[in-house]
mmCIF file of N, CA, C and O in Angstrom:
data_model
loop_
_atom_site.group_PDB
_atom_site.id
_atom_site.type_symbol
_atom_site.label_atom_id
_atom_site.label_comp_id
_atom_site.label_asym_id
_atom_site.label_seq_id
_atom_site.Cartn_x
_atom_site.Cartn_y
_atom_site.Cartn_z
ATOM 1 N N PHE A 1 2.273 -8.165 8.811
ATOM 2 C CA PHE A 1 3.107 -8.850 7.315
ATOM 3 C C PHE A 1 4.079 -9.223 8.268
ATOM 4 O O PHE A 1 4.534 -7.608 9.259
ATOM 5 N N LYS A 2 5.295 -10.126 8.477
ATOM 6 C CA LYS A 2 6.780 -9.754 8.602
ATOM 7 C C LYS A 2 7.636 -9.026 7.844
ATOM 8 O O LYS A 2 7.896 -9.414 6.704
ATOM 9 N N GLN A 3 8.119 -8.646 8.858
ATOM 10 C CA GLN A 3 9.439 -7.742 7.772
ATOM 11 C C GLN A 3 11.108 -8.277 7.690
ATOM 12 O O GLN A 3 11.199 -9.389 8.399
ATOM 13 N N LYS A 4 11.028 -8.109 6.364
ATOM 14 C CA LYS A 4 12.361 -8.973 6.214
ATOM 15 C C LYS A 4 13.631 -7.970 5.936
ATOM 16 O O LYS A 4 13.057 -7.167 5.405
ATOM 17 N N THR A 5 14.685 -8.681 6.001
ATOM 18 C CA THR A 5 15.504 -7.818 5.266
ATOM 19 C C THR A 5 15.485 -7.638 3.667
ATOM 20 O O THR A 5 14.588 -8.621 2.817
ATOM 21 N N ALA A 6 15.766 -6.913 2.960
ATOM 22 C CA ALA A 6 16.490 -7.068 1.285
ATOM 23 C C ALA A 6 17.285 -7.749 0.631
ATOM 24 O O ALA A 6 16.260 -8.434 -0.209
ATOM 25 N N TYR A 7 17.931 -7.841 1.894
ATOM 26 C CA TYR A 7 19.121 -9.004 0.944
ATOM 27 C C TYR A 7 18.308 -10.940 1.457
ATOM 28 O O TYR A 7 18.579 -11.267 0.384
ATOM 29 N N GLU A 8 17.339 -10.245 2.394
ATOM 30 C CA GLU A 8 16.440 -11.996 2.677
ATOM 31 C C GLU A 8 15.874 -11.958 0.858
ATOM 32 O O GLU A 8 15.580 -13.555 1.017
ATOM 33 N N ILE A 9 15.315 -11.048 0.533
ATOM 34 C CA ILE A 9 14.260 -11.107 -0.642
ATOM 35 C C ILE A 9 15.214 -11.077 -1.929
ATOM 36 O O ILE A 9 14.139 -11.740 -2.684
ATOM 37 N N MET A 10 15.877 -10.361 -2.110
ATOM 38 C CA MET A 10 16.987 -9.678 -3.147
ATOM 39 C C MET A 10 17.900 -9.479 -3.140
ATOM 40 O O MET A 10 18.598 -8.878 -2.935
ATOM 41 N N PRO A 11 18.852 -10.168 -3.052
ATOM 42 C CA PRO A 11 20.639 -10.507 -2.402
ATOM 43 C C PRO A 11 21.208 -9.160 -3.888
ATOM 44 O O PRO A 11 21.606 -8.981 -3.360
ATOM 45 N N SER A 12 20.240 -9.290 -5.231
ATOM 46 C CA SER A 12 21.376 -8.545 -5.864
ATOM 47 C C SER A 12 20.668 -7.733 -6.536
ATOM 48 O O SER A 12 19.802 -7.531 -7.169
ATOM 49 N N LEU A 13 20.851 -6.451 -5.165
ATOM 50 C CA LEU A 13 20.260 -5.723 -5.701
ATOM 51 C C LEU A 13 21.097 -4.885 -6.575
ATOM 52 O O LEU A 13 21.712 -4.186 -6.899
ATOM 53 N N VAL A 14 20.099 -3.781 -8.045
ATOM 54 C CA VAL A 14 20.390 -2.807 -8.934
ATOM 55 C C VAL A 14 20.026 -1.183 -8.846
ATOM 56 O O VAL A 14 18.585 -1.666 -8.466
ATOM 57 N N GLY A 15 20.215 -0.523 -8.417
ATOM 58 C CA GLY A 15 19.900 1.104 -8.568
ATOM 59 C C GLY A 15 19.677 1.209 -7.821
ATOM 60 O O GLY A 15 18.926 2.814 -7.507
ATOM 61 N N SER A 16 20.190 0.432 -6.443
ATOM 62 C CA SER A 16 20.253 1.429 -5.311
ATOM 63 C C SER A 16 21.190 0.946 -4.368
ATOM 64 O O SER A 16 21.877 0.519 -4.689
ATOM 65 N N GLU A 17 20.850 1.621 -2.792
ATOM 66 C CA GLU A 17 22.341 1.281 -2.134
ATOM 67 C C GLU A 17 21.430 0.551 -0.916
ATOM 68 O O GLU A 17 20.650 0.679 -0.746
ATOM 69 N N MET A 18 22.412 -0.803 -1.056
ATOM 70 C CA MET A 18 22.303 -1.862 1.047
ATOM 71 C C MET A 18 23.708 -1.850 1.333
ATOM 72 O O MET A 18 24.087 -2.148 0.865
ATOM 73 N N CYS A 19 23.295 -2.023 3.120
ATOM 74 C CA CYS A 19 23.955 -2.297 3.597
ATOM 75 C C CYS A 19 23.910 -3.657 3.811
ATOM 76 O O CYS A 19 22.596 -3.512 4.608
ATOM 77 N N LYS A 20 24.598 -4.644 3.666
ATOM 78 C CA LYS A 20 24.818 -6.075 3.500
ATOM 79 C C LYS A 20 25.161 -6.891 5.353
ATOM 80 O O LYS A 20 24.392 -7.423 5.771
ATOM 81 N N GLU A 21 25.759 -5.559 5.882
ATOM 82 C CA GLU A 21 25.504 -5.830 7.391
ATOM 83 C C GLU A 21 24.215 -6.122 8.197
ATOM 84 O O GLU A 21 23.728 -6.635 8.550
ATOM 85 N N THR A 22 23.207 -4.868 7.762
ATOM 86 C CA THR A 22 22.059 -4.939 8.119
ATOM 87 C C THR A 22 20.582 -4.920 7.453
ATOM 88 O O THR A 22 20.104 -5.539 8.140
ATOM 89 N N GLY A 23 21.406 -5.267 6.235
ATOM 90 C CA GLY A 23 20.000 -5.708 5.511
ATOM 91 C C GLY A 23 19.191 -4.335 4.944
ATOM 92 O O GLY A 23 18.224 -4.926 4.589
ATOM 93 N N VAL A 24 19.488 -3.193 5.826
ATOM 94 C CA VAL A 24 19.051 -2.017 5.298
ATOM 95 C C VAL A 24 19.437 -1.246 3.634
ATOM 96 O O VAL A 24 20.380 -1.374 3.338
ATOM 97 N N HIS A 25 17.911 -1.231 2.931
ATOM 98 C CA HIS A 25 18.009 -0.874 1.807
ATOM 99 C C HIS A 25 17.162 0.461 1.500
ATOM 100 O O HIS A 25 16.538 0.955 2.268
ATOM 101 N N TRP A 26 18.090 1.065 0.874
ATOM 102 C CA TRP A 26 17.606 2.863 0.370
ATOM 103 C C TRP A 26 18.005 2.685 -1.104
ATOM 104 O O TRP A 26 18.532 2.349 -1.696
ATOM 105 N N TYR A 27 17.077 4.063 -1.103
ATOM 106 C CA TYR A 27 17.158 4.349 -2.592
ATOM 107 C C TYR A 27 17.596 6.111 -2.707
ATOM 108 O O TYR A 27 16.678 6.847 -1.893
ATOM 109 N N ILE A 28 18.274 6.259 -3.702
ATOM 110 C CA ILE A 28 18.776 8.014 -3.802
ATOM 111 C C ILE A 28 17.780 8.407 -4.783
ATOM 112 O O ILE A 28 18.037 7.352 -5.992
ATOM 113 N N VAL A 29 17.408 9.383 -4.552
ATOM 114 C CA VAL A 29 15.870 10.383 -5.445
ATOM 115 C C VAL A 29 16.689 11.168 -6.782
ATOM 116 O O VAL A 29 18.532 11.633 -6.377
ATOM 117 N N HIS A 30 16.323 10.593 -7.868
ATOM 118 C CA HIS A 30 16.798 11.670 -8.895
ATOM 119 C C HIS A 30 16.022 12.259 -9.745
ATOM 120 O O HIS A 30 14.820 11.560 -9.222
ATOM 121 N N LYS A 31 16.557 12.949 -10.511
ATOM 122 C CA LYS A 31 15.947 13.684 -11.795
ATOM 123 C C LYS A 31 15.116 12.883 -11.916
ATOM 124 O O LYS A 31 14.731 12.187 -12.157
ATOM 125 N N GLY A 32 13.013 13.811 -12.494
ATOM 126 C CA GLY A 32 12.053 13.167 -12.324
ATOM 127 C C GLY A 32 11.795 11.797 -11.550
ATOM 128 O O GLY A 32 10.355 11.979 -12.253
ATOM 129 N N ASP A 33 11.832 11.058 -10.740
ATOM 130 C CA ASP A 33 11.438 10.661 -9.701
ATOM 131 C C ASP A 33 10.400 11.072 -9.064
ATOM 132 O O ASP A 33 10.021 12.517 -9.017
ATOM 133 N N THR A 34 9.138 9.617 -8.551
ATOM 134 C CA THR A 34 8.161 10.374 -7.751
ATOM 135 C C THR A 34 7.699 9.258 -7.232
ATOM 136 O O THR A 34 9.057 8.373 -7.136
ATOM 137 N N LEU A 35 6.791 9.228 -6.317
ATOM 138 C CA LEU A 35 7.539 8.274 -5.050
ATOM 139 C C LEU A 35 6.525 6.714 -6.019
ATOM 140 O O LEU A 35 7.321 5.784 -5.524
ATOM 141 N N PRO A 36 5.540 7.290 -6.610
ATOM 142 C CA PRO A 36 4.914 5.731 -7.789
ATOM 143 C C PRO A 36 5.679 5.001 -8.303
ATOM 144 O O PRO A 36 6.138 4.435 -8.397
ATOM 145 N N LYS A 37 6.860 6.579 -9.081
ATOM 146 C CA LYS A 37 8.069 5.478 -9.949
ATOM 147 C C LYS A 37 9.009 4.759 -9.655
ATOM 148 O O LYS A 37 9.236 3.946 -9.814
ATOM 149 N N ILE A 38 9.659 5.332 -7.895
ATOM 150 C CA ILE A 38 10.298 4.951 -7.275
ATOM 151 C C ILE A 38 9.761 3.566 -6.607
ATOM 152 O O ILE A 38 10.842 2.496 -6.720
ATOM 153 N N ALA A 39 8.810 3.101 -6.419
ATOM 154 C CA ALA A 39 7.982 2.545 -6.038
ATOM 155 C C ALA A 39 7.747 0.963 -7.178
ATOM 156 O O ALA A 39 7.644 -0.358 -7.375
ATOM 157 N N ALA A 40 7.498 1.525 -8.471
ATOM 158 C CA ALA A 40 7.764 0.945 -9.399
ATOM 159 C C ALA A 40 8.857 -0.057 -10.211
ATOM 160 O O ALA A 40 8.839 -0.725 -10.876
ATOM 161 N N ARG A 41 10.152 0.624 -9.601
ATOM 162 C CA ARG A 41 11.481 0.147 -9.844
ATOM 163 C C ARG A 41 11.696 -1.418 -9.641
ATOM 164 O O ARG A 41 10.674 -1.727 -8.520
ATOM 165 N N PRO A 42 12.122 -2.485 -10.490
ATOM 166 C CA PRO A 42 12.640 -3.821 -10.336
ATOM 167 C C PRO A 42 13.146 -3.708 -9.144
ATOM 168 O O PRO A 42 13.251 -4.667 -8.321
ATOM 169 N N ASP A 43 13.809 -2.608 -8.690
ATOM 170 C CA ASP A 43 14.954 -3.389 -7.581
ATOM 171 C C ASP A 43 14.145 -2.524 -6.033
ATOM 172 O O ASP A 43 15.438 -2.777 -4.928
ATOM 173 N N THR A 44 13.181 -2.065 -6.621
ATOM 174 C CA THR A 44 12.387 -2.152 -4.972
ATOM 175 C C THR A 44 11.047 -2.955 -5.007
ATOM 176 O O THR A 44 11.108 -3.725 -4.975
ATOM 177 N N TYR A 45 9.898 -2.095 -5.409
ATOM 178 C CA TYR A 45 8.647 -3.357 -5.407
ATOM 179 C C TYR A 45 8.577 -3.647 -6.621
ATOM 180 O O TYR A 45 7.174 -4.411 -7.045
ATOM 181 N N ASP A 46 8.420 -2.872 -7.408
ATOM 182 C CA ASP A 46 8.335 -3.297 -9.294
ATOM 183 C C ASP A 46 6.601 -2.669 -9.198
ATOM 184 O O ASP A 46 6.067 -4.052 -9.662
ATOM 185 N N ASN A 47 6.373 -2.170 -8.526
ATOM 186 C CA ASN A 47 5.036 -2.185 -7.917
ATOM 187 C C ASN A 47 4.520 -0.698 -7.741
ATOM 188 O O ASN A 47 4.637 -0.237 -6.749
ATOM 189 N N ALA A 48 3.921 0.192 -9.135
ATOM 190 C CA ALA A 48 4.011 1.659 -8.714
ATOM 191 C C ALA A 48 2.730 2.298 -7.500
ATOM 192 O O ALA A 48 3.056 2.759 -6.844
ATOM 193 N N LYS A 49 1.835 1.139 -7.120
ATOM 194 C CA LYS A 49 0.554 1.017 -5.592
ATOM 195 C C LYS A 49 1.975 1.136 -5.465
ATOM 196 O O LYS A 49 0.577 0.996 -3.827
ATOM 197 N N ARG A 50 2.522 0.502 -4.646
ATOM 198 C CA ARG A 50 3.040 0.161 -3.679
ATOM 199 C C ARG A 50 4.107 1.917 -2.800
ATOM 200 O O ARG A 50 4.776 1.639 -1.538
ATOM 201 N N TRP A 51 3.919 2.465 -3.785
ATOM 202 C CA TRP A 51 4.623 3.994 -2.504
ATOM 203 C C TRP A 51 3.943 4.871 -1.625
ATOM 204 O O TRP A 51 4.806 4.869 -0.870
ATOM 205 N N PRO A 52 3.124 3.823 -1.002
ATOM 206 C CA PRO A 52 2.501 4.013 0.368
ATOM 207 C C PRO A 52 3.139 3.460 1.377
ATOM 208 O O PRO A 52 4.248 3.599 2.254
ATOM 209 N N TRP A 53 3.502 2.384 0.578
ATOM 210 C CA TRP A 53 5.169 1.769 1.900
ATOM 211 C C TRP A 53 6.056 2.951 1.584
ATOM 212 O O TRP A 53 6.329 2.458 3.116
ATOM 213 N N ILE A 54 6.665 3.575 0.868
ATOM 214 C CA ILE A 54 7.488 4.540 1.208
ATOM 215 C C ILE A 54 7.541 5.290 2.397
ATOM 216 O O ILE A 54 8.157 5.971 2.795
ATOM 217 N N VAL A 55 6.868 6.085 2.018
ATOM 218 C CA VAL A 55 5.965 7.026 2.969
ATOM 219 C C VAL A 55 6.133 5.859 4.428
ATOM 220 O O VAL A 55 6.530 7.065 5.226
ATOM 221 N N GLU A 56 5.146 5.021 4.570
ATOM 222 C CA GLU A 56 5.230 4.429 6.131
ATOM 223 C C GLU A 56 6.410 4.220 6.595
ATOM 224 O O GLU A 56 6.542 4.798 7.520
ATOM 225 N N GLY A 57 7.309 4.023 5.889
ATOM 226 C CA GLY A 57 8.740 4.043 6.301
ATOM 227 C C GLY A 57 9.966 4.820 6.256
ATOM 228 O O GLY A 57 10.922 4.841 6.925
ATOM 229 N N ASN A 58 9.375 6.113 6.084
ATOM 230 C CA ASN A 58 10.051 7.666 5.908
ATOM 231 C C ASN A 58 9.025 8.633 7.019
ATOM 232 O O ASN A 58 10.087 9.345 7.329
ATOM 233 N N GLN A 59 8.236 8.207 7.370
ATOM 234 C CA GLN A 59 7.388 9.076 8.132
ATOM 235 C C GLN A 59 7.998 9.960 9.555
ATOM 236 O O GLN A 59 7.591 10.064 10.194
ATOM 237 N N ASP A 60 9.301 8.834 9.786
ATOM 238 C CA ASP A 60 9.974 8.851 11.391
ATOM 239 C C ASP A 60 10.963 9.803 10.993
ATOM 240 O O ASP A 60 11.260 10.458 11.516
ATOM 241 N N ASP A 61 11.018 10.401 9.498
ATOM 242 C CA ASP A 61 11.974 10.688 9.304
ATOM 243 C C ASP A 61 11.749 12.525 9.616
ATOM 244 O O ASP A 61 10.970 12.433 8.589
ATOM 245 N N TYR A 62 12.150 13.694 10.054
ATOM 246 C CA TYR A 62 11.515 14.804 10.335
ATOM 247 C C TYR A 62 11.864 15.303 8.989
ATOM 248 O O TYR A 62 11.259 16.522 9.092
ATOM 249 N N ASN A 63 12.574 15.712 8.270
ATOM 250 C CA ASN A 63 12.803 16.085 6.715
ATOM 251 C C ASN A 63 11.849 15.302 5.467
ATOM 252 O O ASN A 63 12.091 15.893 4.795
ATOM 253 N N PHE A 64 10.884 14.033 6.551
ATOM 254 C CA PHE A 64 10.313 13.379 4.870
ATOM 255 C C PHE A 64 8.888 14.171 4.651
ATOM 256 O O PHE A 64 8.159 14.892 6.001
ATOM 257 N N ASP A 65 9.033 14.797 3.562
ATOM 258 C CA ASP A 65 7.691 14.844 2.984
ATOM 259 C C ASP A 65 7.546 14.638 1.871
ATOM 260 O O ASP A 65 7.933 14.637 0.675
ATOM 261 N N ARG A 66 6.228 13.845 1.931
ATOM 262 C CA ARG A 66 5.668 12.736 0.611
ATOM 263 C C ARG A 66 5.573 13.469 -0.704
ATOM 264 O O ARG A 66 5.406 12.916 -1.747
ATOM 265 N N ASP A 67 5.164 14.926 -0.003
ATOM 266 C CA ASP A 67 4.418 15.860 -1.433
ATOM 267 C C ASP A 67 5.941 16.786 -2.072
ATOM 268 O O ASP A 67 6.267 17.410 -3.113
ATOM 269 N N LYS A 68 6.839 16.519 -1.459
ATOM 270 C CA LYS A 68 8.053 17.061 -1.864
ATOM 271 C C LYS A 68 9.869 17.077 -1.375
ATOM 272 O O LYS A 68 10.385 16.478 -0.802
ATOM 273 N N ILE A 69 9.731 15.354 -2.226
ATOM 274 C CA ILE A 69 10.775 14.574 -2.301
ATOM 275 C C ILE A 69 11.927 15.649 -3.328
ATOM 276 O O ILE A 69 11.418 16.345 -4.350
ATOM 277 N N TYR A 70 13.418 15.048 -3.206
ATOM 278 C CA TYR A 70 14.518 15.939 -4.049
ATOM 279 C C TYR A 70 15.489 14.858 -4.223
ATOM 280 O O TYR A 70 15.641 14.087 -3.461
ATOM 281 N N VAL A 71 15.748 15.771 -5.028
ATOM 282 C CA VAL A 71 17.030 14.932 -5.763
ATOM 283 C C VAL A 71 17.986 14.908 -5.125
ATOM 284 O O VAL A 71 18.689 15.368 -4.071
ATOM 285 N N GLY A 72 18.969 14.055 -4.702
ATOM 286 C CA GLY A 72 19.940 13.969 -3.842
ATOM 287 C C GLY A 72 19.700 12.898 -2.356
ATOM 288 O O GLY A 72 19.900 12.623 -1.638
ATOM 289 N N GLN A 73 17.881 12.495 -2.382
ATOM 290 C CA GLN A 73 17.663 12.368 -1.374
ATOM 291 C C GLN A 73 17.565 11.087 -0.760
ATOM 292 O O GLN A 73 16.977 10.244 -1.374
ATOM 293 N N ARG A 74 18.184 10.520 0.533
ATOM 294 C CA ARG A 74 18.255 9.403 0.869
ATOM 295 C C ARG A 74 16.532 8.923 1.330
ATOM 296 O O ARG A 74 16.175 9.240 2.249
ATOM 297 N N LEU A 75 15.670 7.724 0.359
ATOM 298 C CA LEU A 75 14.801 7.553 1.070
ATOM 299 C C LEU A 75 14.709 5.513 1.246
ATOM 300 O O LEU A 75 15.475 4.765 0.748
ATOM 301 N N PHE A 76 14.554 5.636 2.582
ATOM 302 C CA PHE A 76 14.288 3.763 2.742
ATOM 303 C C PHE A 76 13.559 3.260 3.026
ATOM 304 O O PHE A 76 11.911 3.964 2.313
ATOM 305 N N ILE A 77 13.951 2.267 1.851
ATOM 306 C CA ILE A 77 12.730 1.373 1.498
ATOM 307 C C ILE A 77 12.199 -0.161 2.297
ATOM 308 O O ILE A 77 12.877 -1.221 2.260
ATOM 309 N N PRO A 78 11.618 -0.445 2.924
ATOM 310 C CA PRO A 78 11.126 -1.080 3.478
ATOM 311 C C PRO A 78 10.683 -1.990 3.144
ATOM 312 O O PRO A 78 10.157 -2.167 2.325
ATOM 313 N N TRP A 79 10.793 -3.747 3.409
ATOM 314 C CA TRP A 79 10.601 -4.870 2.603
ATOM 315 C C TRP A 79 9.958 -5.777 4.001
ATOM 316 O O TRP A 79 10.314 -5.793 4.978
ATOM 317 N N TRP A 80 8.979 -6.186 3.013
ATOM 318 C CA TRP A 80 7.765 -7.085 3.515
ATOM 319 C C TRP A 80 8.332 -8.627 3.415
ATOM 320 O O TRP A 80 8.021 -8.397 1.952
ATOM 321 N N GLU A 81 7.746 -9.332 4.327
ATOM 322 C CA GLU A 81 7.864 -10.716 3.241
ATOM 323 C C GLU A 81 6.204 -10.640 2.308
ATOM 324 O O GLU A 81 5.125 -10.086 3.033
ATOM 325 N N GLY A 82 6.001 -11.078 1.295
ATOM 326 C CA GLY A 82 5.226 -11.015 0.476
ATOM 327 C C GLY A 82 4.889 -10.028 -0.273
ATOM 328 O O GLY A 82 4.109 -9.560 -1.531
ATOM 329 N N LYS A 83 6.179 -9.696 -0.724
ATOM 330 C CA LYS A 83 6.825 -8.074 -1.488
ATOM 331 C C LYS A 83 6.719 -8.350 -3.034
ATOM 332 O O LYS A 83 5.866 -8.962 -3.699
#
């Protein structure tokens, strides 16, 4: 897939953080969040089955452990055409 910025796909994001200059989309983990719950949010992928995309987008972060996300953790939400 050709990667697109979050702003190109969804200009008005709710419940997440995005830098409009770079189009980088971040999500801050809240109590009770899981990767499938985050992926299911309408401001991310609106599809719980896309949680592996979050793993793929964060595996370069040496602090990222897909089995141990924590409250306050900032996760990169990668966007691809065809989201």
